[in-house]
Amino acid sequence: MTDKRNDVDLELNALPATGSAVDVVVRQLRKLISEEGLKVGDSLPTERELCVRFDASRNTVREAMRILKAYGLVEVRPKIGATITDNRMARAFELFSFNTMEVSRKSFTDVQAFRDLIEVRSADRIFEELQDKDLAELREINANLADIRDIQEASEVDYAFHVRLISILGNNAILDVYSVMKPIILRIMQKGKTRRTFMTETYDEHEGVIDAMAARDRLAFEYRLRNHLMVGFKNFSDEMEGKA
Amino acid sequence: MTDKRNDVDLELNALPATGSAVDVVVRQLRKLISEEGLKVGDSLPTERELCVRFDASRNTVREAMRILKAYGLVEVRPKIGATITDNRMARAFELFSFNTMEVSRKSFTDVQAFRDLIEVRSADRIFEELQDKDLAELREINANLADIRDIQEASEVDYAFHVRLISILGNNAILDVYSVMKPIILRIMQKGKTRRTFMTETYDEHEGVIDAMAARDRLAFEYRLRNHLMVGFKNFSDEMEGKA
DNA sequence: TACGAGTCTTGGTCCAACAAATACAGAGAA
DNA sequence: TTCTCTGTATTTGTTGGACCAAGACTCGTA
């Protein structure tokens, strides 16, 4: 196979290596991006403009653009056009979402331990970045637990709360990992809980965490958040053992 | 609920509910693959057959196929048709071969912060689980840095060292995440280093970490490991600024 | 049975057109 | 002047059709 030259590909100016027309356009687009020094947020020319510039049909340009989109390098919005982005990590995780879920499902405890690591042990960083806006939005999200109609909806709110919490870190890699694990996390959250449990216990636990953050009480934050995570895990363990 | 049922749920949850016609076809294709139980090597229907089956135009089907190709899930050969494959690992590496763009800087800093969270802040857990066998294997891996022939090989050893380190945690979820991030981590490790750097500085830093573990000196472990990670990040920053 | 020419099929590419959405400019109102 | 509404033009999304090149296939022939 000719595509075995990944090492060569690492160098910017890969040989023309004339492949299909779409591959040629992809190469030209990459060259365009690097030579123009385009950064995240910058716009690419319109599709029709790229057609004349690369002397290719619009379909060919579109297929090339699909590849760049799949690679998480550009984002295309109707009427707006294509803009440079960098969601490669998220794409990489999506690629392996099947594997990750497959393995992780065998050990939910791993995911829960992972969450403890991410959420509780980054407390200092969270408090560094914490702003009033974060607190307000966390309370707003948690308030939604009052209106939930079923467990599915409740776990979505619960998940949103924790995502908003770690979003304070401003680390996209962590957010990407969370989105991959979302299905597993939702199931953990639902285990052993009722709609009523979410509306009372889960709500109160979240409020306790927010209060600790508002008071800049890091120890209380760690203690309450860890307890909150443990509760979910305990519910899950009980049900698992009961089933087995 | 059977486990098979859960599989389907997880997969569907991972996919966007609605979207463009191309996204719909992508979803249908993935559904087709999983429901037919197609394995690597099996053939997909022809493009024109997919058009009538999914009630979409050929261009739409082709764009959807481009996405699956970019994801490394199918391989298309002229006159042969599309066959199921699994080049996801290779694709993941290709994702980050696009580099040299300033684009990726945030990704790299995020990953490095993530590694700090995983490796350094789980110190207590690592020391809980630590066994002599772990220390011996870590030393064995690190010793390989003496025989490296090029930077590529060196970064593989470096990566193996850190994977072995976190494997002490016994958390498969974390190991999965690391395997996905491997391409990025390798590139971070290679930045600003020479073969010589790996054989001296990196080797010594790793030995220092192992020594701290052997002495059950948690503070030294955290300090040295964090410094080690920071060195990699500093190399990366320097190169980026030098280029810009 | 072996072989070879002709036909069929299939992916690759291009073209033209329409739909849907919206950025933008210009008219009109406060 | 400034704001708002509206119409137009532009851009992406999607469709259907067309042609090409080349491997796959058929079938008659030796």
Tab-separated table of C-alpha atoms in Angstrom, chain B residues 17 22 33 55 61 66 74 86 90 97 109 114 126 129 138 146 180 191 198 209 211 226 228 235 238-240 242:
chain	number	residue	atom	x	y	z
B	17	ALA	CA	-30.124	12.703	16.854
B	22	VAL	CA	-25.180	13.060	4.894
B	33	ILE	CA	-22.917	-2.502	9.628
B	55	ASP	CA	-33.325	7.140	-0.539
B	61	VAL	CA	-23.909	8.598	-0.223
B	66	ARG	CA	-15.865	9.718	2.625
B	74	VAL	CA	-14.332	1.224	5.404
B	86	ASP	CA	-10.392	-1.121	10.864
B	90	ALA	CA	-3.608	4.504	11.746
B	97	SER	CA	0.423	14.283	11.317
B	109	THR	CA	-1.276	22.095	26.612
B	114	PHE	CA	-4.463	16.099	31.670
B	126	ILE	CA	-0.120	4.571	42.996
B	129	GLU	CA	-0.893	-0.380	44.782
B	138	LEU	CA	9.774	0.347	35.105
B	146	ALA	CA	20.114	3.254	26.189
B	180	VAL	CA	-6.178	7.297	22.197
B	191	LYS	CA	9.422	18.142	20.630
B	198	PHE	CA	16.445	10.963	25.651
B	209	VAL	CA	10.924	9.040	39.635
B	211	ASP	CA	13.944	6.052	42.994
B	226	ARG	CA	5.715	17.011	37.576
B	228	HIS	CA	9.528	15.810	34.070
B	235	ASN	CA	10.343	22.119	24.916
B	238	ASP	CA	9.936	26.981	22.868
B	239	GLU	CA	9.689	25.359	19.498
B	240	MET	CA	6.285	26.849	18.855
B	242	GLY	CA	10.612	29.954	17.759
